[in-house]
Amino acid sequence: MTLLENLPDEPKSGKNVITIALRFNDGKRGQRRFDSDTASMGDVFNWVDAMFEMERERLVLSTMNGQRTFVYGDDEEEMNEMMLKDAGLGKMAALRVTEQVEATKEEESSDNDENDDEYDEEGED
């Protein structure tokens, strides 16, 4: 089954329904309803991956005010299993969607050089 096929059915509005509105850097928008008692943050990440063709492992979802940030893979099981009702979001939540930036080889090399310098200093007496 695909991620899209595994998504829970979108509920009609109701007491336990939360509406997630997405805002992308390129101006795209998306919106979907979830049952806050049965849907998890993992379902939201799967929705973004399936509908917007962005790898969930590279996504960062954050509230518009920046107070809450959700990253797929941070305490992966805990994050993916966190129910929407426990995520600290209201009945309507707007989330900014960004992709994690991987460190370039040059940055990684620079970090390794710094670590080498620290090692050399510690090794010299």
PDB file of C-alpha atoms in Angstrom:
ATOM      1  CA  MET A   1       0.000   0.000   0.000  1.00  0.00           C
ATOM      2  CA  THR A   2       1.128   3.542  -0.684  1.00  0.00           C
ATOM      3  CA  LEU A   3       1.287   6.344   1.863  1.00  0.00           C
ATOM      4  CA  LEU A   4      -1.791   7.883   0.278  1.00  0.00           C
ATOM      5  CA  GLU A   5      -3.757   4.652   0.621  1.00  0.00           C
ATOM      6  CA  ASN A   6      -2.686   4.351   4.266  1.00  0.00           C
ATOM      7  CA  LEU A   7      -3.967   7.805   5.219  1.00  0.00           C
ATOM      8  CA  PRO A   8      -7.030   7.803   7.456  1.00  0.00           C
ATOM      9  CA  ASP A   9     -10.253   8.943   5.799  1.00  0.00           C
ATOM     10  CA  GLU A  10     -10.749  12.690   5.950  1.00  0.00           C
ATOM     11  CA  PRO A  11     -13.551  13.361   8.448  1.00  0.00           C
ATOM     12  CA  LYS A  12     -16.292  15.903   8.050  1.00  0.00           C
ATOM     13  CA  SER A  13     -16.162  18.778  10.517  1.00  0.00           C
ATOM     14  CA  GLY A  14     -16.946  17.842  14.096  1.00  0.00           C
ATOM     15  CA  LYS A  15     -15.949  18.042  17.739  1.00  0.00           C
ATOM     16  CA  ASN A  16     -12.664  16.099  17.454  1.00  0.00           C
ATOM     17  CA  VAL A  17     -11.674  17.342  14.004  1.00  0.00           C
ATOM     18  CA  ILE A  18      -8.581  19.465  13.473  1.00  0.00           C
ATOM     19  CA  THR A  19      -7.894  21.292  10.217  1.00  0.00           C
ATOM     20  CA  ILE A  20      -4.240  21.459   9.200  1.00  0.00           C
ATOM     21  CA  ALA A  21      -3.342  24.206   6.716  1.00  0.00           C
ATOM     22  CA  LEU A  22       0.099  24.027   5.136  1.00  0.00           C
ATOM     23  CA  ARG A  23       2.177  26.913   3.796  1.00  0.00           C
ATOM     24  CA  PHE A  24       5.147  26.153   1.549  1.00  0.00           C
ATOM     25  CA  ASN A  25       8.098  28.442   0.779  1.00  0.00           C
ATOM     26  CA  ASP A  26       7.134  28.562  -2.907  1.00  0.00           C
ATOM     27  CA  GLY A  27       3.631  29.835  -2.094  1.00  0.00           C
ATOM     28  CA  LYS A  28       1.838  26.483  -2.410  1.00  0.00           C
ATOM     29  CA  ARG A  29      -0.838  25.709   0.132  1.00  0.00           C
ATOM     30  CA  GLY A  30      -2.631  22.610   1.269  1.00  0.00           C
ATOM     31  CA  GLN A  31      -5.404  21.851   3.722  1.00  0.00           C
ATOM     32  CA  ARG A  32      -6.879  18.680   5.197  1.00  0.00           C
ATOM     33  CA  ARG A  33      -8.965  17.609   8.172  1.00  0.00           C
ATOM     34  CA  PHE A  34      -7.911  14.884  10.617  1.00  0.00           C
ATOM     35  CA  ASP A  35      -9.619  13.261  13.592  1.00  0.00           C
ATOM     36  CA  SER A  36      -7.492  14.542  16.474  1.00  0.00           C
ATOM     37  CA  ASP A  37      -8.254  11.457  18.601  1.00  0.00           C
ATOM     38  CA  THR A  38      -7.142   8.868  16.052  1.00  0.00           C
ATOM     39  CA  ALA A  39      -4.693  10.650  13.699  1.00  0.00           C
ATOM     40  CA  SER A  40      -1.023  11.085  14.564  1.00  0.00           C
ATOM     41  CA  MET A  41       1.723  13.464  13.504  1.00  0.00           C
ATOM     42  CA  GLY A  42       2.978  10.532  11.428  1.00  0.00           C
ATOM     43  CA  ASP A  43      -0.262  10.758   9.421  1.00  0.00           C
ATOM     44  CA  VAL A  44       0.408  14.461   8.767  1.00  0.00           C
ATOM     45  CA  PHE A  45       3.967  13.724   7.577  1.00  0.00           C
ATOM     46  CA  ASN A  46       2.647  10.908   5.365  1.00  0.00           C
ATOM     47  CA  TRP A  47       0.030  13.268   3.879  1.00  0.00           C
ATOM     48  CA  VAL A  48       2.668  15.863   2.994  1.00  0.00           C
ATOM     49  CA  ASP A  49       4.919  13.179   1.496  1.00  0.00           C
ATOM     50  CA  ALA A  50       2.111  11.584  -0.544  1.00  0.00           C
ATOM     51  CA  MET A  51       0.306  14.700  -1.748  1.00  0.00           C
ATOM     52  CA  PHE A  52       3.173  17.158  -2.216  1.00  0.00           C
ATOM     53  CA  GLU A  53       5.963  14.734  -3.139  1.00  0.00           C
ATOM     54  CA  MET A  54       8.319  15.885  -0.397  1.00  0.00           C
ATOM     55  CA  GLU A  55      10.245  13.222   1.494  1.00  0.00           C
ATOM     56  CA  ARG A  56       8.880  13.110   5.021  1.00  0.00           C
ATOM     57  CA  GLU A  57      12.364  12.314   6.346  1.00  0.00           C
ATOM     58  CA  ARG A  58      13.512  15.772   5.205  1.00  0.00           C
ATOM     59  CA  LEU A  59      10.489  17.768   6.381  1.00  0.00           C
ATOM     60  CA  VAL A  60      10.257  20.324   9.132  1.00  0.00           C
ATOM     61  CA  LEU A  61       6.745  21.379  10.099  1.00  0.00           C
ATOM     62  CA  SER A  62       6.508  24.411  12.364  1.00  0.00           C
ATOM     63  CA  THR A  63       3.704  26.582  13.641  1.00  0.00           C
ATOM     64  CA  MET A  64       3.553  30.006  12.048  1.00  0.00           C
ATOM     65  CA  ASN A  65       4.710  31.649  15.289  1.00  0.00           C
ATOM     66  CA  GLY A  66       7.602  29.184  15.540  1.00  0.00           C
ATOM     67  CA  GLN A  67       6.662  27.944  19.006  1.00  0.00           C
ATOM     68  CA  ARG A  68       6.242  24.306  17.941  1.00  0.00           C
ATOM     69  CA  THR A  69       8.424  22.379  15.503  1.00  0.00           C
ATOM     70  CA  PHE A  70       7.890  18.830  14.311  1.00  0.00           C
ATOM     71  CA  VAL A  71      10.652  16.893  12.561  1.00  0.00           C
ATOM     72  CA  TYR A  72      10.117  13.415  11.190  1.00  0.00           C
ATOM     73  CA  GLY A  73      12.715  11.194  12.768  1.00  0.00           C
ATOM     74  CA  ASP A  74      13.217  13.237  15.977  1.00  0.00           C
ATOM     75  CA  ASP A  75      12.490  10.542  18.546  1.00  0.00           C
ATOM     76  CA  GLU A  76      10.939   8.872  15.519  1.00  0.00           C
ATOM     77  CA  GLU A  77       8.526   6.487  17.187  1.00  0.00           C
ATOM     78  CA  GLU A  78       7.388   9.064  19.715  1.00  0.00           C
ATOM     79  CA  MET A  79       6.909  11.807  17.092  1.00  0.00           C
ATOM     80  CA  ASN A  80       5.168   9.571  14.594  1.00  0.00           C
ATOM     81  CA  GLU A  81       2.843   8.122  17.213  1.00  0.00           C
ATOM     82  CA  MET A  82       2.008  11.464  18.876  1.00  0.00           C
ATOM     83  CA  MET A  83      -1.729  11.947  18.517  1.00  0.00           C
ATOM     84  CA  LEU A  84      -2.797  15.310  17.110  1.00  0.00           C
ATOM     85  CA  LYS A  85      -4.789  16.025  20.272  1.00  0.00           C
ATOM     86  CA  ASP A  86      -1.471  15.825  22.201  1.00  0.00           C
ATOM     87  CA  ALA A  87       0.571  17.927  19.753  1.00  0.00           C
ATOM     88  CA  GLY A  88      -0.482  21.275  21.203  1.00  0.00           C
ATOM     89  CA  LEU A  89      -2.348  22.403  18.085  1.00  0.00           C
ATOM     90  CA  GLY A  90      -5.752  24.085  18.049  1.00  0.00           C
ATOM     91  CA  LYS A  91      -8.820  23.118  16.011  1.00  0.00           C
ATOM     92  CA  MET A  92      -7.261  24.980  13.096  1.00  0.00           C
ATOM     93  CA  ALA A  93      -3.490  24.901  12.753  1.00  0.00           C
ATOM     94  CA  ALA A  94      -1.311  26.545  10.137  1.00  0.00           C
ATOM     95  CA  LEU A  95       2.046  24.857   9.637  1.00  0.00           C
ATOM     96  CA  ARG A  96       5.009  26.132   7.658  1.00  0.00           C
ATOM     97  CA  VAL A  97       6.620  23.377   5.585  1.00  0.00           C
ATOM     98  CA  THR A  98      10.367  23.495   4.999  1.00  0.00           C
ATOM     99  CA  GLU A  99      12.965  20.927   4.064  1.00  0.00           C
ATOM    100  CA  GLN A 100      15.986  20.159   6.195  1.00  0.00           C
ATOM    101  CA  VAL A 101      19.197  21.292   4.587  1.00  0.00           C
ATOM    102  CA  GLU A 102      21.910  18.674   4.520  1.00  0.00           C
ATOM    103  CA  ALA A 103      25.432  19.760   5.432  1.00  0.00           C
ATOM    104  CA  THR A 104      27.621  20.138   2.373  1.00  0.00           C
ATOM    105  CA  LYS A 105      30.819  18.136   2.079  1.00  0.00           C
ATOM    106  CA  GLU A 106      32.798  21.362   2.579  1.00  0.00           C
ATOM    107  CA  GLU A 107      30.988  22.088   5.873  1.00  0.00           C
ATOM    108  CA  GLU A 108      31.495  18.503   7.058  1.00  0.00           C
ATOM    109  CA  SER A 109      35.190  18.728   6.145  1.00  0.00           C
ATOM    110  CA  SER A 110      35.494  21.989   8.076  1.00  0.00           C
ATOM    111  CA  ASP A 111      33.845  20.387  11.120  1.00  0.00           C
ATOM    112  CA  ASN A 112      36.251  17.447  10.910  1.00  0.00           C
ATOM    113  CA  ASP A 113      39.258  19.804  10.652  1.00  0.00           C
ATOM    114  CA  GLU A 114      38.134  21.614  13.813  1.00  0.00           C
ATOM    115  CA  ASN A 115      37.779  18.307  15.635  1.00  0.00           C
ATOM    116  CA  ASP A 116      41.262  17.283  14.444  1.00  0.00           C
ATOM    117  CA  ASP A 117      42.713  20.536  15.852  1.00  0.00           C
ATOM    118  CA  GLU A 118      41.067  19.889  19.214  1.00  0.00           C
ATOM    119  CA  TYR A 119      42.449  16.349  19.222  1.00  0.00           C
ATOM    120  CA  ASP A 120      45.969  17.575  18.387  1.00  0.00           C
ATOM    121  CA  GLU A 121      45.853  20.156  21.187  1.00  0.00           C
ATOM    122  CA  GLU A 122      44.653  17.571  23.684  1.00  0.00           C
ATOM    123  CA  GLY A 123      47.320  15.104  22.557  1.00  0.00           C
ATOM    124  CA  GLU A 124      50.179  17.585  23.017  1.00  0.00           C
ATOM    125  CA  ASP A 125      51.595  17.943  26.520  1.00  0.00           C
TER     126      ASP A 125
END
